[in-house]
PDB file of C-alpha atoms in Angstrom:
ATOM      1  CA  MET C   1      -0.108  -0.036   0.152  1.00 48.00           C
ATOM      2  CA  LYS C   2       1.087   3.715  -0.921  1.00 50.00           C
ATOM      3  CA  SER C   3       1.692   6.328   2.085  1.00 51.00           C
ATOM      4  CA  LYS C   4      -0.655   9.346   1.405  1.00 54.00           C
ATOM      5  CA  ASN C   5       2.423  11.671   2.307  1.00 57.00           C
ATOM      6  CA  ASN C   6       4.068  10.134  -1.735  1.00 56.00           C
ATOM      7  CA  SER C   7       1.537  11.387  -3.327  1.00 57.00           C
ATOM      8  CA  GLY C   8       3.418  14.299  -5.210  1.00 61.00           C
ATOM      9  CA  PHE C   9       3.399  18.144  -5.824  1.00 64.00           C
ATOM     10  CA  SER C  10       0.322  20.103  -5.586  1.00 76.00           C
ATOM     11  CA  LEU C  11      -0.857  22.602  -8.375  1.00 73.00           C
ATOM     12  CA  VAL C  12      -0.354  25.522  -5.809  1.00 73.00           C
ATOM     13  CA  GLU C  13       3.140  23.953  -4.805  1.00 75.00           C
ATOM     14  CA  LEU C  14       3.858  23.789  -8.697  1.00 75.00           C
ATOM     15  CA  LEU C  15       2.874  27.138  -9.438  1.00 78.00           C
ATOM     16  CA  ILE C  16       4.793  28.240  -6.697  1.00 79.00           C
ATOM     17  CA  SER C  17       8.101  26.584  -7.780  1.00 79.00           C
ATOM     18  CA  ILE C  18       7.360  27.821 -11.410  1.00 81.00           C
ATOM     19  CA  ALA C  19       7.510  31.315 -10.126  1.00 81.00           C
ATOM     20  CA  ILE C  20      10.564  31.269  -8.061  1.00 83.00           C
ATOM     21  CA  LEU C  21      12.198  29.854 -10.962  1.00 82.00           C
ATOM     22  CA  SER C  22      11.021  32.730 -13.345  1.00 83.00           C
ATOM     23  CA  ILE C  23      12.345  35.463 -10.692  1.00 84.00           C
ATOM     24  CA  ILE C  24      15.393  33.425 -10.443  1.00 82.00           C
ATOM     25  CA  MET C  25      16.308  33.254 -14.521  1.00 82.00           C
ATOM     26  CA  VAL C  26      14.641  36.974 -14.692  1.00 80.00           C
ATOM     27  CA  MET C  27      17.672  38.082 -12.459  1.00 82.00           C
ATOM     28  CA  ILE C  28      20.244  35.634 -14.217  1.00 79.00           C
ATOM     29  CA  SER C  29      19.102  37.181 -17.662  1.00 77.00           C
ATOM     30  CA  GLY C  30      19.388  40.501 -16.167  1.00 75.00           C
ATOM     31  CA  PHE C  31      22.929  39.975 -14.747  1.00 73.00           C
ATOM     32  CA  VAL C  32      24.358  38.554 -18.001  1.00 70.00           C
ATOM     33  CA  SER C  33      22.519  41.545 -20.042  1.00 70.00           C
ATOM     34  CA  SER C  34      24.170  43.697 -17.643  1.00 74.00           C
ATOM     35  CA  THR C  35      27.665  42.185 -18.071  1.00 72.00           C
ATOM     36  CA  LEU C  36      27.044  42.147 -21.741  1.00 63.00           C
ATOM     37  CA  ILE C  37      26.620  45.693 -21.630  1.00 67.00           C
ATOM     38  CA  SER C  38      29.294  46.615 -19.717  1.00 69.00           C
ATOM     39  CA  GLN C  39      31.811  44.331 -21.293  1.00 65.00           C
ATOM     40  CA  ARG C  40      30.588  46.001 -24.693  1.00 70.00           C
ATOM     41  CA  LYS C  41      30.993  49.731 -23.083  1.00 72.00           C
ATOM     42  CA  ALA C  42      34.767  48.597 -22.000  1.00 68.00           C
ATOM     43  CA  LYS C  43      35.759  47.562 -25.231  1.00 76.00           C
ATOM     44  CA  LYS C  44      33.996  50.608 -27.381  1.00 78.00           C
ATOM     45  CA  ASN C  45      35.440  52.618 -24.666  1.00 73.00           C
ATOM     46  CA  MET C  46      38.776  50.794 -24.849  1.00 84.00           C
ATOM     47  CA  GLN C  47      38.803  51.008 -28.920  1.00 86.00           C
ATOM     48  CA  MET C  48      38.331  54.920 -28.572  1.00 87.00           C
ATOM     49  CA  GLN C  49      41.475  55.609 -25.990  1.00 89.00           C
ATOM     50  CA  THR C  50      43.755  53.041 -28.518  1.00 91.00           C
ATOM     51  CA  GLU C  51      42.356  55.207 -31.510  1.00 90.00           C
ATOM     52  CA  ALA C  52      43.269  58.489 -29.279  1.00 92.00           C
ATOM     53  CA  GLN C  53      46.478  57.334 -28.048  1.00 93.00           C
ATOM     54  CA  ARG C  54      47.369  56.362 -31.777  1.00 94.00           C
ATOM     55  CA  ILE C  55      46.647  59.609 -33.282  1.00 95.00           C
ATOM     56  CA  TYR C  56      48.254  61.716 -30.256  1.00 95.00           C
ATOM     57  CA  SER C  57      51.412  59.401 -30.383  1.00 95.00           C
ATOM     58  CA  GLN C  58      51.777  60.602 -34.550  1.00 94.00           C
ATOM     59  CA  LEU C  59      50.612  63.780 -33.615  1.00 96.00           C
ATOM     60  CA  SER C  60      52.897  64.479 -31.002  1.00 95.00           C
ATOM     61  CA  GLU C  61      56.341  62.923 -32.362  1.00 94.00           C
ATOM     62  CA  ALA C  62      56.042  65.345 -35.472  1.00 94.00           C
ATOM     63  CA  ILE C  63      55.454  68.346 -33.381  1.00 95.00           C
ATOM     64  CA  MET C  64      58.239  67.741 -31.172  1.00 95.00           C
ATOM     65  CA  GLN C  65      60.633  67.724 -33.309  1.00 93.00           C
ATOM     66  CA  ALA C  66      59.245  70.479 -35.871  1.00 93.00           C
ATOM     67  CA  THR C  67      61.224  73.455 -37.560  1.00 90.00           C
ATOM     68  CA  TYR C  68      58.237  75.082 -38.525  1.00 90.00           C
ATOM     69  CA  ILE C  69      54.243  74.362 -37.898  1.00 92.00           C
ATOM     70  CA  ARG C  70      51.230  76.317 -39.479  1.00 92.00           C
ATOM     71  CA  VAL C  71      47.505  75.365 -38.441  1.00 94.00           C
ATOM     72  CA  GLU C  72      45.034  76.555 -40.318  1.00 93.00           C
ATOM     73  CA  ALA C  73      41.246  76.707 -38.365  1.00 93.00           C
ATOM     74  CA  ASP C  74      38.278  75.636 -39.961  1.00 90.00           C
ATOM     75  CA  ASP C  75      36.961  79.350 -40.737  1.00 89.00           C
ATOM     76  CA  GLY C  76      40.089  79.678 -43.326  1.00 88.00           C
ATOM     77  CA  THR C  77      42.725  81.577 -40.431  1.00 90.00           C
ATOM     78  CA  SER C  78      45.899  80.243 -40.766  1.00 90.00           C
ATOM     79  CA  TYR C  79      48.366  80.424 -37.416  1.00 91.00           C
ATOM     80  CA  VAL C  80      52.130  81.072 -38.215  1.00 89.00           C
ATOM     81  CA  PRO C  81      55.303  81.391 -36.438  1.00 87.00           C
ATOM     82  CA  ASP C  82      56.964  85.183 -36.120  1.00 80.00           C
ATOM     83  CA  ASN C  83      59.137  84.927 -39.028  1.00 73.00           C
ATOM     84  CA  TYR C  84      56.754  83.562 -41.213  1.00 74.00           C
ATOM     85  CA  ALA C  85      57.403  86.430 -43.841  1.00 67.00           C
ATOM     86  CA  ASN C  86      61.343  85.324 -43.828  1.00 62.00           C
ATOM     87  CA  TYR C  87      60.641  81.580 -44.022  1.00 56.00           C
ATOM     88  CA  GLN C  88      61.996  79.684 -46.862  1.00 45.00           C
ATOM     89  CA  LEU C  89      60.538  75.878 -47.587  1.00 37.00           C
ATOM     90  CA  SER C  90      63.435  75.136 -49.896  1.00 38.00           C
ATOM     91  CA  ASN C  91      67.572  75.147 -49.423  1.00 38.00           C
ATOM     92  CA  SER C  92      68.313  77.880 -52.035  1.00 40.00           C
ATOM     93  CA  THR C  93      71.199  80.262 -51.557  1.00 41.00           C
ATOM     94  CA  VAL C  94      70.434  83.062 -49.277  1.00 45.00           C
ATOM     95  CA  SER C  95      70.833  85.872 -51.780  1.00 48.00           C
ATOM     96  CA  GLU C  96      68.837  89.214 -49.809  1.00 53.00           C
ATOM     97  CA  LYS C  97      68.073  90.674 -46.391  1.00 59.00           C
ATOM     98  CA  PRO C  98      65.261  88.754 -44.306  1.00 60.00           C
ATOM     99  CA  ARG C  99      62.311  91.040 -44.490  1.00 65.00           C
ATOM    100  CA  GLU C 100      60.904  93.154 -41.322  1.00 70.00           C
ATOM    101  CA  VAL C 101      58.145  91.102 -39.316  1.00 75.00           C
ATOM    102  CA  ILE C 102      56.077  93.430 -36.774  1.00 79.00           C
ATOM    103  CA  VAL C 103      54.156  91.447 -34.740  1.00 81.00           C
ATOM    104  CA  ASP C 104      50.886  93.067 -33.034  1.00 81.00           C
ATOM    105  CA  LEU C 105      50.584  91.096 -29.644  1.00 75.00           C
ATOM    106  CA  SER C 106      47.468  92.702 -29.132  1.00 74.00           C
ATOM    107  CA  THR C 107      45.944  91.281 -32.241  1.00 80.00           C
ATOM    108  CA  GLY C 108      48.597  88.810 -33.380  1.00 81.00           C
ATOM    109  CA  GLU C 109      48.631  90.153 -36.747  1.00 84.00           C
ATOM    110  CA  LEU C 110      51.515  90.510 -38.561  1.00 82.00           C
ATOM    111  CA  TYR C 111      53.212  93.603 -40.426  1.00 82.00           C
ATOM    112  CA  ASN C 112      56.216  94.630 -42.079  1.00 77.00           C
ATOM    113  CA  LYS C 113      57.984  98.046 -41.575  1.00 76.00           C
ATOM    114  CA  GLU C 114      55.789  99.934 -44.124  1.00 79.00           C
ATOM    115  CA  LYS C 115      52.717  99.046 -41.687  1.00 80.00           C
ATOM    116  CA  LYS C 116      51.326  96.880 -44.449  1.00 81.00           C
ATOM    117  CA  LYS C 117      49.649  93.796 -43.404  1.00 82.00           C
ATOM    118  CA  TYR C 118      50.824  90.426 -44.062  1.00 78.00           C
ATOM    119  CA  PRO C 119      50.347  87.846 -46.278  1.00 73.00           C
ATOM    120  CA  GLN C 120      49.617  91.029 -48.322  1.00 70.00           C
ATOM    121  CA  ALA C 121      53.069  92.462 -47.869  1.00 62.00           C
ATOM    122  CA  GLY C 122      54.175  88.917 -48.780  1.00 61.00           C
ATOM    123  CA  SER C 123      54.772  85.685 -47.126  1.00 55.00           C
ATOM    124  CA  GLU C 124      56.680  82.389 -48.099  1.00 54.00           C
ATOM    125  CA  VAL C 125      54.333  80.858 -50.463  1.00 50.00           C
ATOM    126  CA  ASP C 126      53.433  82.852 -53.842  1.00 46.00           C
ATOM    127  CA  GLY C 127      49.882  83.830 -53.820  1.00 54.00           C
ATOM    128  CA  ASP C 128      48.639  82.872 -50.026  1.00 65.00           C
ATOM    129  CA  ALA C 129      45.937  84.615 -49.440  1.00 68.00           C
ATOM    130  CA  GLY C 130      43.383  84.895 -46.435  1.00 77.00           C
ATOM    131  CA  THR C 131      43.900  85.867 -43.014  1.00 85.00           C
ATOM    132  CA  VAL C 132      47.609  85.139 -41.012  1.00 86.00           C
ATOM    133  CA  LEU C 133      47.713  85.480 -37.842  1.00 87.00           C
ATOM    134  CA  SER C 134      50.856  85.020 -35.246  1.00 87.00           C
ATOM    135  CA  PHE C 135      50.256  82.025 -32.928  1.00 89.00           C
ATOM    136  CA  TRP C 136      50.427  84.902 -30.102  1.00 85.00           C
ATOM    137  CA  ALA C 137      46.750  85.311 -31.310  1.00 85.00           C
ATOM    138  CA  LEU C 138      46.355  82.353 -29.396  1.00 84.00           C
ATOM    139  CA  SER C 139      47.725  83.426 -26.164  1.00 73.00           C
ATOM    140  CA  LYS C 140      44.858  86.065 -25.437  1.00 56.00           C
ATOM    141  CA  ASN C 141      42.040  83.287 -24.637  1.00 47.00           C
ATOM    142  CA  THR C 142      38.141  83.828 -24.446  1.00 43.00           C
ATOM    143  CA  LEU C 143      38.027  80.331 -23.923  1.00 41.00           C
ATOM    144  CA  LYS C 144      39.485  78.037 -20.356  1.00 44.00           C
ATOM    145  CA  LYS C 145      40.293  74.667 -20.032  1.00 45.00           C
ATOM    146  CA  VAL C 146      37.434  72.870 -18.062  1.00 42.00           C
ATOM    147  CA  ASP C 147      40.421  71.081 -15.863  1.00 49.00           C
ATOM    148  CA  ASP C 148      42.584  73.873 -15.550  1.00 53.00           C
ATOM    149  CA  PRO C 149      41.037  77.320 -14.954  1.00 52.00           C
ATOM    150  CA  GLY C 150      44.244  78.690 -14.647  1.00 54.00           C
ATOM    151  CA  GLN C 151      45.386  78.280 -18.078  1.00 53.00           C
ATOM    152  CA  GLU C 152      43.669  80.528 -20.592  1.00 58.00           C
ATOM    153  CA  TYR C 153      44.813  80.047 -23.951  1.00 65.00           C
ATOM    154  CA  LYS C 154      42.240  80.041 -26.615  1.00 81.00           C
ATOM    155  CA  TYR C 155      41.136  76.987 -28.609  1.00 87.00           C
ATOM    156  CA  ILE C 156      40.625  76.175 -32.008  1.00 92.00           C
ATOM    157  CA  THR C 157      39.288  73.953 -34.591  1.00 94.00           C
ATOM    158  CA  PRO C 158      42.184  72.807 -37.228  1.00 95.00           C
ATOM    159  CA  LYS C 159      41.189  72.125 -40.499  1.00 96.00           C
ATOM    160  CA  TYR C 160      45.172  71.534 -41.349  1.00 96.00           C
ATOM    161  CA  ILE C 161      48.293  71.114 -38.986  1.00 96.00           C
ATOM    162  CA  TYR C 162      51.121  71.264 -41.178  1.00 94.00           C
ATOM    163  CA  ILE C 163      54.221  70.418 -39.902  1.00 94.00           C
ATOM    164  CA  GLU C 164      58.291  70.733 -41.084  1.00 91.00           C
ATOM    165  CA  TYR C 165      60.893  68.997 -39.203  1.00 89.00           C
ATOM    166  CA  ASN C 166      65.190  68.259 -40.003  1.00 87.00           C
ATOM    167  CA  ILE C 167      66.525  64.654 -40.623  1.00 85.00           C
ATOM    168  CA  SER C 168      69.891  66.112 -41.494  1.00 83.00           C
ATOM    169  CA  SER C 169      71.556  69.120 -42.540  1.00 79.00           C
ATOM    170  CA  ASP C 170      70.760  68.369 -45.687  1.00 83.00           C
ATOM    171  CA  LYS C 171      67.436  66.208 -45.426  1.00 86.00           C
ATOM    172  CA  LYS C 172      64.250  67.234 -44.373  1.00 87.00           C
ATOM    173  CA  SER C 173      60.407  65.779 -43.842  1.00 90.00           C
ATOM    174  CA  TYR C 174      57.115  67.409 -43.505  1.00 91.00           C
ATOM    175  CA  VAL C 175      53.622  65.711 -42.529  1.00 93.00           C
ATOM    176  CA  ILE C 176      50.404  67.449 -42.633  1.00 94.00           C
ATOM    177  CA  PHE C 177      47.138  66.182 -40.835  1.00 96.00           C
ATOM    178  CA  GLY C 178      43.830  67.097 -41.932  1.00 95.00           C
ATOM    179  CA  TYR C 179      40.727  67.124 -39.881  1.00 96.00           C
ATOM    180  CA  ASP C 180      37.026  66.819 -41.574  1.00 95.00           C
ATOM    181  CA  ASP C 181      34.525  68.254 -38.641  1.00 93.00           C
ATOM    182  CA  THR C 182      31.360  67.069 -40.799  1.00 93.00           C
ATOM    183  CA  GLU C 183      32.662  63.668 -41.148  1.00 93.00           C
ATOM    184  CA  LEU C 184      34.675  63.377 -38.105  1.00 94.00           C
ATOM    185  CA  LYS C 185      37.427  62.094 -39.890  1.00 94.00           C
ATOM    186  CA  MET C 186      41.543  62.880 -39.867  1.00 95.00           C
ATOM    187  CA  TYR C 187      43.565  62.486 -42.559  1.00 95.00           C
ATOM    188  CA  ARG C 188      47.462  62.307 -43.074  1.00 93.00           C
ATOM    189  CA  SER C 189      50.039  62.998 -45.471  1.00 91.00           C
ATOM    190  CA  GLY C 190      53.943  63.260 -45.657  1.00 88.00           C
ATOM    191  CA  GLU C 191      57.512  62.146 -47.267  1.00 85.00           C
ATOM    192  CA  PHE C 192      60.373  61.292 -45.161  1.00 81.00           C
ATOM    193  CA  ALA C 193      64.041  62.413 -46.104  1.00 79.00           C
ATOM    194  CA  LEU C 194      63.391  65.060 -48.745  1.00 84.00           C
ATOM    195  CA  GLY C 195      65.806  67.579 -50.185  1.00 80.00           C
ATOM    196  CA  SER C 196      63.122  70.547 -49.758  1.00 80.00           C
ATOM    197  CA  VAL C 197      59.638  69.808 -48.873  1.00 82.00           C
ATOM    198  CA  PRO C 198      56.370  71.124 -50.303  1.00 82.00           C
ATOM    199  CA  SER C 199      54.671  74.642 -49.719  1.00 80.00           C
ATOM    200  CA  PHE C 200      51.701  74.622 -47.359  1.00 84.00           C
ATOM    201  CA  THR C 201      49.829  74.184 -50.674  1.00 82.00           C
ATOM    202  CA  ASP C 202      51.144  71.570 -52.057  1.00 85.00           C
ATOM    203  CA  ALA C 203      51.051  69.981 -48.827  1.00 87.00           C
ATOM    204  CA  ILE C 204      47.389  70.143 -48.742  1.00 87.00           C
ATOM    205  CA  ASN C 205      46.713  69.220 -52.178  1.00 86.00           C
ATOM    206  CA  SER C 206      48.894  65.928 -51.220  1.00 85.00           C
ATOM    207  CA  LEU C 207      46.383  65.533 -48.308  1.00 86.00           C
ATOM    208  CA  GLY C 208      43.724  65.340 -50.171  1.00 77.00           C
ATOM    209  CA  SER C 209      44.571  62.491 -52.790  1.00 76.00           C
ATOM    210  CA  VAL C 210      45.811  60.263 -50.148  1.00 76.00           C
ATOM    211  CA  GLY C 211      41.773  58.707 -50.164  1.00 74.00           C
ATOM    212  CA  GLU C 212      41.360  55.906 -47.469  1.00 75.00           C
ATOM    213  CA  ASP C 213      45.058  55.098 -47.464  1.00 79.00           C
ATOM    214  CA  GLY C 214      45.810  58.155 -45.219  1.00 89.00           C
ATOM    215  CA  LEU C 215      42.713  57.859 -43.099  1.00 93.00           C
ATOM    216  CA  LEU C 216      43.957  57.978 -39.782  1.00 93.00           C
ATOM    217  CA  SER C 217      40.526  58.064 -37.691  1.00 93.00           C
ATOM    218  CA  SER C 218      36.781  57.843 -38.843  1.00 93.00           C
ATOM    219  CA  TYR C 219      35.661  58.863 -34.639  1.00 93.00           C
ATOM    220  CA  VAL C 220      37.179  62.336 -34.326  1.00 95.00           C
ATOM    221  CA  ASN C 221      33.885  63.588 -32.993  1.00 94.00           C
ATOM    222  CA  ASP C 222      35.969  67.118 -31.653  1.00 94.00           C
ATOM    223  CA  PHE C 223      39.393  68.478 -31.944  1.00 96.00           C
ATOM    224  CA  LYS C 224      40.978  71.636 -31.040  1.00 94.00           C
ATOM    225  CA  VAL C 225      43.989  73.062 -30.660  1.00 94.00           C
ATOM    226  CA  SER C 226      45.841  75.831 -28.547  1.00 91.00           C
ATOM    227  CA  VAL C 227      49.335  76.980 -29.177  1.00 90.00           C
ATOM    228  CA  ASP C 228      51.485  78.585 -26.298  1.00 88.00           C
ATOM    229  CA  PRO C 229      54.334  80.390 -27.950  1.00 87.00           C
ATOM    230  CA  SER C 230      56.221  82.274 -24.892  1.00 82.00           C
ATOM    231  CA  ALA C 231      56.388  77.737 -23.733  1.00 86.00           C
ATOM    232  CA  GLY C 232      57.350  76.688 -27.092  1.00 90.00           C
ATOM    233  CA  ALA C 233      54.010  73.946 -26.188  1.00 92.00           C
ATOM    234  CA  VAL C 234      50.807  73.196 -28.238  1.00 93.00           C
ATOM    235  CA  SER C 235      48.156  71.503 -26.196  1.00 92.00           C
ATOM    236  CA  LEU C 236      45.607  68.941 -28.313  1.00 94.00           C
ATOM    237  CA  ASN C 237      42.419  68.426 -26.783  1.00 93.00           C
ATOM    238  CA  MET C 238      40.398  65.458 -28.491  1.00 94.00           C
ATOM    239  CA  LEU C 239      37.365  63.535 -28.270  1.00 93.00           C
ATOM    240  CA  LEU C 240      36.593  60.299 -30.123  1.00 93.00           C
ATOM    241  CA  GLU C 241      33.088  58.682 -29.992  1.00 90.00           C
ATOM    242  CA  ASP C 242      31.468  55.498 -31.987  1.00 84.00           C
ATOM    243  CA  SER C 243      29.202  56.872 -34.496  1.00 78.00           C
ATOM    244  CA  LYS C 244      27.162  53.750 -34.246  1.00 77.00           C
ATOM    245  CA  TYR C 245      27.298  53.222 -30.477  1.00 72.00           C
ATOM    246  CA  LYS C 246      26.729  56.634 -28.940  1.00 71.00           C
ATOM    247  CA  GLY C 247      28.204  57.199 -25.490  1.00 73.00           C
ATOM    248  CA  TYR C 248      31.526  55.309 -26.139  1.00 80.00           C
ATOM    249  CA  ASN C 249      33.781  57.347 -26.168  1.00 84.00           C
ATOM    250  CA  TYR C 250      37.578  59.009 -24.682  1.00 88.00           C
ATOM    251  CA  LYS C 251      38.710  62.520 -24.318  1.00 91.00           C
ATOM    252  CA  MET C 252      42.177  63.331 -24.286  1.00 91.00           C
ATOM    253  CA  ASP C 253      43.554  66.713 -23.251  1.00 92.00           C
ATOM    254  CA  GLU C 254      47.673  66.816 -23.803  1.00 92.00           C
ATOM    255  CA  THR C 255      50.447  69.217 -24.040  1.00 92.00           C
ATOM    256  CA  VAL C 256      52.977  68.528 -26.522  1.00 95.00           C
ATOM    257  CA  ASN C 257      56.430  70.743 -25.705  1.00 94.00           C
ATOM    258  CA  ILE C 258      58.641  71.190 -28.540  1.00 94.00           C
ATOM    259  CA  ARG C 259      62.321  70.407 -28.438  1.00 91.00           C
ATOM    260  CA  ASN C 260      63.411  74.032 -29.935  1.00 87.00           C
ATOM    261  CA  SER C 261      61.348  76.416 -28.147  1.00 78.00           C
ATOM    262  CA  ASN C 262      62.228  79.100 -30.814  1.00 81.00           C
ATOM    263  CA  VAL C 263      60.506  77.354 -33.292  1.00 86.00           C
ATOM    264  CA  LEU C 264      56.816  79.394 -32.614  1.00 85.00           C
ATOM    265  CA  THR C 265      58.654  82.760 -31.726  1.00 79.00           C
ATOM    266  CA  VAL C 266      60.713  85.104 -33.448  1.00 59.00           C
ATOM    267  CA  LYS C 267      64.220  84.987 -33.110  1.00 47.00           C
ATOM    268  CA  PRO C 268      67.244  86.516 -35.014  1.00 39.00           C
ATOM    269  CA  GLN C 269      68.983  83.231 -35.243  1.00 36.00           C
ATOM    270  CA  LEU C 270      66.385  81.569 -36.787  1.00 37.00           C
ATOM    271  CA  LEU C 271      65.068  83.850 -39.609  1.00 38.00           C
ATOM    272  CA  ARG C 272      65.044  82.652 -42.801  1.00 36.00           C
ATOM    273  CA  ILE C 273      66.288  84.251 -45.574  1.00 33.00           C
ATOM    274  CA  LYS C 274      64.533  84.090 -48.800  1.00 36.00           C
ATOM    275  CA  GLY C 275      66.312  83.388 -51.802  1.00 35.00           C
ATOM    276  CA  ASP C 276      66.670  83.351 -55.592  1.00 34.00           C
TER     277      ASP C 276
END
């Protein structure tokens, strides 16, 4: 004879068990989902960090050894060293005296001794046009760094950053970085160990032909540059963000010190005299 105590689960007990199991499954599912989302976010953020560090590495390496830097902002204004008017982009023979350059430190504008404003007074590139200002214009700020209110340098969005540096006494290299703030893409072009380097305009043209081979990143959501001529330093502020998965991003705010601190300011021993 079977015992009445072995009659099995009642309907109520079965329903309670199913409810408890359902709650446990929902908790496990939520935990797994949360873990996967956290892992994906960490992976995407790490991807953005790696991308930002790779871009910064290439920019900082060129900036540190620069002998000449020119930055064109997205509004068409070019920022140049004080010796802009005397700078030559070739190894031609010196045949004339350097032109006098007067820098208006309140505006960053450049003039010759007849008080004619550059580039109309003549520049290192024939046909150079547009507004040209000394890097000193970026030391008079209206925008403070969020993380360091004590630094008051003006940030601009660069369209092009042109950098020249020496390999040896007779070999030069150049690199130009281009930023498209609509497509959020950054490109790079350049050549190594040349007898002479191209003009700024020619360098821009070379950048336009690199295509996807010269693409550095498609995730540059924001890019700002500032320059402190007195310290010989260039500040880079970047925000990289995955365009598909919003919220996955990495911010970078770094300052690069140029080895030759005279590059951004006028120094008699650095004036380049235009040749024939």
